[in-house]
Every structure is written in C-alpha cells, then in structure tokens.
mmCIF file of N, CA and C in Angstrom:
data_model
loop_
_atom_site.group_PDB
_atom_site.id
_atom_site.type_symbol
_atom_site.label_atom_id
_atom_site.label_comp_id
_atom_site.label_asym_id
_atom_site.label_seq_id
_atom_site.Cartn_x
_atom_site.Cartn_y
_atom_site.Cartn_z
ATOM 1 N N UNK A 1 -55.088 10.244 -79.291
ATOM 2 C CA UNK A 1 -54.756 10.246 -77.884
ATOM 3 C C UNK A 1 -53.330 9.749 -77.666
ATOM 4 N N UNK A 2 -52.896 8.896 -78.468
ATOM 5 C CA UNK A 2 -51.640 8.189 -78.453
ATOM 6 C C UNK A 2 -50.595 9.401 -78.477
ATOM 7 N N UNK A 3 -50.832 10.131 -79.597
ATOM 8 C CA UNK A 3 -50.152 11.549 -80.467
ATOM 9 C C UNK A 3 -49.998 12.319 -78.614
ATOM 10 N N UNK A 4 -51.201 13.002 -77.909
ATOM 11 C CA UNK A 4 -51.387 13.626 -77.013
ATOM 12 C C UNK A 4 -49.920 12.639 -75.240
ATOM 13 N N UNK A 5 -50.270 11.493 -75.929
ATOM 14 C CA UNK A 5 -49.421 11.162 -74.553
ATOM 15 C C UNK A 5 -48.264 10.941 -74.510
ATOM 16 N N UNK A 6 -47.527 10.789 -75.935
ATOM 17 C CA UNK A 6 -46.141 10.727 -76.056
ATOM 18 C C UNK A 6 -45.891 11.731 -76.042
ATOM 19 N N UNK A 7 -46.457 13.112 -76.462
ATOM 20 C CA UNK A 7 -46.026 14.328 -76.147
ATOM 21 C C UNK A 7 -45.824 14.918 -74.973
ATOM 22 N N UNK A 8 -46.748 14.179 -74.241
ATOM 23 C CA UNK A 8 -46.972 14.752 -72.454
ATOM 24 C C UNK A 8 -45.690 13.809 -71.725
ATOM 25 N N UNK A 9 -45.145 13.054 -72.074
ATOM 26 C CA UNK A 9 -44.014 12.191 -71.840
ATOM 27 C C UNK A 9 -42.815 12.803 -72.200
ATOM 28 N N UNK A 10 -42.657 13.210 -73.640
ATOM 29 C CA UNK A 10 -41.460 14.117 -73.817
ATOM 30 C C UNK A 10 -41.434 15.706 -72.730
ATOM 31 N N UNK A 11 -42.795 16.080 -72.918
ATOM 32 C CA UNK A 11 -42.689 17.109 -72.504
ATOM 33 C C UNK A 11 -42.300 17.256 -70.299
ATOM 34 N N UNK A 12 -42.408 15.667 -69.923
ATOM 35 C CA UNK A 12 -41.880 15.386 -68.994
ATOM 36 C C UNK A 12 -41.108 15.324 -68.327
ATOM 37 N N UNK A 13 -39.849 14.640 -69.731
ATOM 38 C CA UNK A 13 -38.686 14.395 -69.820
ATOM 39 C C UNK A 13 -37.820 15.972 -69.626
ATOM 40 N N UNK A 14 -38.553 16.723 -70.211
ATOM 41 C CA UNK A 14 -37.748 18.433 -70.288
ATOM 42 C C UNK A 14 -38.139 19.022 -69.243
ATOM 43 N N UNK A 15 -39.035 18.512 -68.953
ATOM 44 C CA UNK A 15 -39.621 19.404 -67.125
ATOM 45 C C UNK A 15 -38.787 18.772 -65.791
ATOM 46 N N UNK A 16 -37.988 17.634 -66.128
ATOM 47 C CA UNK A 16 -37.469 16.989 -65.019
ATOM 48 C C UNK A 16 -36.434 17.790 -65.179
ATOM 49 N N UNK A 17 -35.525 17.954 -66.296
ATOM 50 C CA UNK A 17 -34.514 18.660 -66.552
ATOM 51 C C UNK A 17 -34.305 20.104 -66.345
ATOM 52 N N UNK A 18 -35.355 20.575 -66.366
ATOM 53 C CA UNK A 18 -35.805 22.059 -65.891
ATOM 54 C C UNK A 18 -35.865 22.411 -64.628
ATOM 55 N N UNK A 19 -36.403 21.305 -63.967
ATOM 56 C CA UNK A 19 -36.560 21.434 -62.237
ATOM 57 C C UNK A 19 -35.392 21.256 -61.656
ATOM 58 N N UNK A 20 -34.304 20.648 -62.224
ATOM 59 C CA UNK A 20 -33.206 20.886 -61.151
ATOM 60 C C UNK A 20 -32.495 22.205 -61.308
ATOM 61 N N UNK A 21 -32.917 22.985 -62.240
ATOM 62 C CA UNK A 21 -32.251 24.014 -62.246
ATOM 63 C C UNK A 21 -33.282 25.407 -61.079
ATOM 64 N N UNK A 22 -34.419 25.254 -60.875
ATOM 65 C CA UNK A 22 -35.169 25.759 -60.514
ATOM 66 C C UNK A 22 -35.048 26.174 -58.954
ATOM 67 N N UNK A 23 -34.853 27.377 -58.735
ATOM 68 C CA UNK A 23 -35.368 27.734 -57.279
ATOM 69 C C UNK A 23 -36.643 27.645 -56.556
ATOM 70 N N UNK A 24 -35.991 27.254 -55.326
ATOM 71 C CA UNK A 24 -37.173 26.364 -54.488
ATOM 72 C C UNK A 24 -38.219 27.196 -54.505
ATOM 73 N N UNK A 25 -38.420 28.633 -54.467
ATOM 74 C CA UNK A 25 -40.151 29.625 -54.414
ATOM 75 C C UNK A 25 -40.867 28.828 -56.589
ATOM 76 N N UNK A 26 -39.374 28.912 -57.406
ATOM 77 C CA UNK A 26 -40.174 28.664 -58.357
ATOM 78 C C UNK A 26 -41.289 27.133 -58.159
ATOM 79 N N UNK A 27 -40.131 26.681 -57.730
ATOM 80 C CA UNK A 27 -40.369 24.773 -57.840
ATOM 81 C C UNK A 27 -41.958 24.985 -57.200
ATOM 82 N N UNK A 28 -42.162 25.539 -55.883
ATOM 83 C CA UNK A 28 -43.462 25.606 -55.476
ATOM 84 C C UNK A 28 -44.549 26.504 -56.555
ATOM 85 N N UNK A 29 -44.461 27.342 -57.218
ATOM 86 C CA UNK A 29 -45.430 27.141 -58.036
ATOM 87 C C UNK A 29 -45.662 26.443 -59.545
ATOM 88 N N UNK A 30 -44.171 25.694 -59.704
ATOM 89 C CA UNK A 30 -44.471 24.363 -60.313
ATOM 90 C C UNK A 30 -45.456 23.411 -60.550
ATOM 91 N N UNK A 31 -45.163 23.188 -58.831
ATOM 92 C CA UNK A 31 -46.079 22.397 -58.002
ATOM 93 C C UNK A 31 -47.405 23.022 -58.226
ATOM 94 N N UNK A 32 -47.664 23.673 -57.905
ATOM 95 C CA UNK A 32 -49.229 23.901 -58.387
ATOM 96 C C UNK A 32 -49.859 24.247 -59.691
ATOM 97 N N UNK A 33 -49.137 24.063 -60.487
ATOM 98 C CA UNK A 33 -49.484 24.330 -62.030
ATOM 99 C C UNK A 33 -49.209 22.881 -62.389
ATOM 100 N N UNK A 34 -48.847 22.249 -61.953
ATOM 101 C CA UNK A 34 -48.673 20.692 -62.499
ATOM 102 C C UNK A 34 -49.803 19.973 -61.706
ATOM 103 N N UNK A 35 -50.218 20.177 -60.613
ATOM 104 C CA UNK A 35 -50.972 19.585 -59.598
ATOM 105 C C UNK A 35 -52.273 19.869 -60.809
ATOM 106 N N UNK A 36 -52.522 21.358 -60.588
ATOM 107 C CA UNK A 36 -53.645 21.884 -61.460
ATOM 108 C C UNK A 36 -54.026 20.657 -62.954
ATOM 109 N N UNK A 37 -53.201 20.921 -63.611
ATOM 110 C CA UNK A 37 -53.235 20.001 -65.099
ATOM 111 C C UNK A 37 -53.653 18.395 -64.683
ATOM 112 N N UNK A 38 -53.012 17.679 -63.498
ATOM 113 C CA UNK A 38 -52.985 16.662 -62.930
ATOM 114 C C UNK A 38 -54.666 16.528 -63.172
ATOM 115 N N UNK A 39 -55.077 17.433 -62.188
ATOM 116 C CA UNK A 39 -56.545 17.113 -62.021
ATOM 117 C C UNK A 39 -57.284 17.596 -62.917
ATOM 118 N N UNK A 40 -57.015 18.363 -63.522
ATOM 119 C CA UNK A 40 -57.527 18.287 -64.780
ATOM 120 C C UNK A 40 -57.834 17.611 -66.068
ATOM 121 N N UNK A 41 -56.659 16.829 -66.201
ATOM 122 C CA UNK A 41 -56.548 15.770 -66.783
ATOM 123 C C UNK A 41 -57.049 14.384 -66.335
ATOM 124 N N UNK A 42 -57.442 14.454 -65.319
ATOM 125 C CA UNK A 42 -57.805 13.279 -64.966
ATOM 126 C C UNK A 42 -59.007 13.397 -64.095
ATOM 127 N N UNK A 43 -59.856 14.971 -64.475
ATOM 128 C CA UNK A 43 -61.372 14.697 -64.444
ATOM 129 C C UNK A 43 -61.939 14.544 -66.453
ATOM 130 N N UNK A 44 -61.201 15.028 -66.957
ATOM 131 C CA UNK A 44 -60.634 14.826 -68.497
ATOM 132 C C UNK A 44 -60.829 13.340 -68.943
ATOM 133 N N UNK A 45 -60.347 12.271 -68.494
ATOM 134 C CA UNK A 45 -60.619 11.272 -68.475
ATOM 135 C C UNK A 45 -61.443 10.920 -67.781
ATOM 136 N N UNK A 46 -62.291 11.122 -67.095
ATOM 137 C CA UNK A 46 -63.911 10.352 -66.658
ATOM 138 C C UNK A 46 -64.610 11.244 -67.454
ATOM 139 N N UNK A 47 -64.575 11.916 -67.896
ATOM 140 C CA UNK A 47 -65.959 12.604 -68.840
ATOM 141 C C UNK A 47 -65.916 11.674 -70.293
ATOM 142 N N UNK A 48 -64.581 11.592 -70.598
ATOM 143 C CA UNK A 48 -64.243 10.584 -71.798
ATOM 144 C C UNK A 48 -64.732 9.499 -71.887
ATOM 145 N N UNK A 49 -64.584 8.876 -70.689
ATOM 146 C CA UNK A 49 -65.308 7.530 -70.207
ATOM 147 C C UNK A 49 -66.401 7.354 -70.322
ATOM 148 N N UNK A 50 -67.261 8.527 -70.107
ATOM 149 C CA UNK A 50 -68.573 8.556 -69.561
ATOM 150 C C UNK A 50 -69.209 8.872 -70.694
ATOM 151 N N UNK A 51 -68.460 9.817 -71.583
ATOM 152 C CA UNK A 51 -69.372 9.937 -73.035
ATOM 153 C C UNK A 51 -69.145 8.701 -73.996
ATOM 154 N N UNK A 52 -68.290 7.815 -73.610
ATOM 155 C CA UNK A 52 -68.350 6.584 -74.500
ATOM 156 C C UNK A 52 -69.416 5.539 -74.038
ATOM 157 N N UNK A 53 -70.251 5.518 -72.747
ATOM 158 C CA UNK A 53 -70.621 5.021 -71.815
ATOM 159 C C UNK A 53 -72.321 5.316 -72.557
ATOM 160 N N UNK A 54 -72.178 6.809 -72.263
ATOM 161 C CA UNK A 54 -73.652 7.187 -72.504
ATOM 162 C C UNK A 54 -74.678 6.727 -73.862
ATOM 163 N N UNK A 55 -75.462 6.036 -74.082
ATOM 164 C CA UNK A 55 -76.181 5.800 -75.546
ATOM 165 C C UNK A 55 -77.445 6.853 -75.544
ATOM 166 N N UNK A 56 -77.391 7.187 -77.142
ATOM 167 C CA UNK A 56 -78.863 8.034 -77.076
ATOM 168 C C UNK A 56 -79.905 7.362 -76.321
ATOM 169 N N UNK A 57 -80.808 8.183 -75.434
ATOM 170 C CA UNK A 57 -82.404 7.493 -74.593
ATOM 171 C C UNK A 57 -81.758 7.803 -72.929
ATOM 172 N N UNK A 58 -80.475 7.471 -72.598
ATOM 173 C CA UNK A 58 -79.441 7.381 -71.652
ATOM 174 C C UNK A 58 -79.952 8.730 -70.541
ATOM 175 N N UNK A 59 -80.203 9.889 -71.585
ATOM 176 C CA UNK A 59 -80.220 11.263 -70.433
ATOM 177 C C UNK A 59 -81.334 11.750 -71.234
ATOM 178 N N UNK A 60 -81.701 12.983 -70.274
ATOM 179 C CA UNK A 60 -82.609 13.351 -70.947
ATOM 180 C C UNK A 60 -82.434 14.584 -71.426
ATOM 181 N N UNK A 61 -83.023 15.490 -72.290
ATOM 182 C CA UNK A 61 -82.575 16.683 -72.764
ATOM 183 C C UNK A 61 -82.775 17.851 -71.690
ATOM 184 N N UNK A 62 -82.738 19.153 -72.067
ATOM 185 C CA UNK A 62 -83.068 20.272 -71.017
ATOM 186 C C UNK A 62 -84.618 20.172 -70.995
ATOM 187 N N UNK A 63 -85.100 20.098 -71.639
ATOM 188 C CA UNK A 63 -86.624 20.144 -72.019
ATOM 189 C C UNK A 63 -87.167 19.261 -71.145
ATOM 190 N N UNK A 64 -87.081 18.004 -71.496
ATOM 191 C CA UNK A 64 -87.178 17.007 -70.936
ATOM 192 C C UNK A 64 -87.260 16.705 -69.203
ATOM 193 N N UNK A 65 -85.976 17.194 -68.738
ATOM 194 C CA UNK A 65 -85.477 17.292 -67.458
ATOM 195 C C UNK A 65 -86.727 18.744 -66.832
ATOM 196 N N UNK A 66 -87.263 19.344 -67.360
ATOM 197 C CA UNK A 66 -87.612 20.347 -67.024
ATOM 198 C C UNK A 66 -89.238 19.909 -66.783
ATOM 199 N N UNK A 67 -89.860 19.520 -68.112
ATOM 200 C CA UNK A 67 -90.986 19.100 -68.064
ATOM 201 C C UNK A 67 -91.323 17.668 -67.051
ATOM 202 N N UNK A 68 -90.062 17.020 -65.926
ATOM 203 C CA UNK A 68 -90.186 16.089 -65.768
ATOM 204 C C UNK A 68 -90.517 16.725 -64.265
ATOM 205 N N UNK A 69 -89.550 17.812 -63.839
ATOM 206 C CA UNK A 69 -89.450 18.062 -62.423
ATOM 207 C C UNK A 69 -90.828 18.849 -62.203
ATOM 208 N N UNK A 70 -91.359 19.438 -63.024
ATOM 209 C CA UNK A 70 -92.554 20.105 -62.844
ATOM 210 C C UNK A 70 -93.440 19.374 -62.736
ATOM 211 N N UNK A 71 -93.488 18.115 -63.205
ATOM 212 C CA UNK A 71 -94.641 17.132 -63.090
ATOM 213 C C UNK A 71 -94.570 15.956 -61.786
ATOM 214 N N UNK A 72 -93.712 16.732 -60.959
ATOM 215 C CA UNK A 72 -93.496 15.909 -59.274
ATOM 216 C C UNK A 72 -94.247 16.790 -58.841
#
C-alpha cells in the first residue's frame, strides 16, 4: 500500500503540472475523472477496513442467509 501511495503522490505532482497547461472544457472533465477515482478510492478504503474487521462466524454465507429468511 505504501508502494500504491507514493505513486499516487508522484503521479500528483505531474497532474498539477499538466493542469496549468489545460483548457478550461478539458480541466472540467478532469474534474470528473479525478472526482470519480476520489470516490472510488475512498469507498476502496472502507471495504479494506471492513474486511480486516470481519472474523470467520461474523456473516453468514449465501446458504445460510437464505435458509435463515425463509424460516421468518
């Protein structure tokens, strides 16, 4: 992960440098391709969270979940 964020840092550093050269229609779909990754990345990190979180017994399988709702 370390490897993944110094890269996303360099690769920062060249996108700042890129944007001033950029016309304003580009810059706006910049903006939404960076927005995009944004949230992506950072529903990316709560699933990460959450699978370090989870212990086997924690959820239940498909089976499980299935044979459970039928028996309400």
């Amino acid at each position: 992960m370390k490897l993944l964020k110094k890269r996303v840092r360099s690769l920062l550093v060249q996108l700042y440098e890129e944007v001033e050269l950029l016309p304003d229609d580009d810059l706006q779909q910049v903006g939404a391709v960076v927005e995009s990754l944004y949230y992506d990345l950072y529903v990316l990190r709560f699933i990460q969270q959450a699978n370090r979180s989870v212990k086997p017994g924690d959820s239940l399988t498909r089976e499980e979940a299935l044979r459970y709702l039928r028996s309400l």
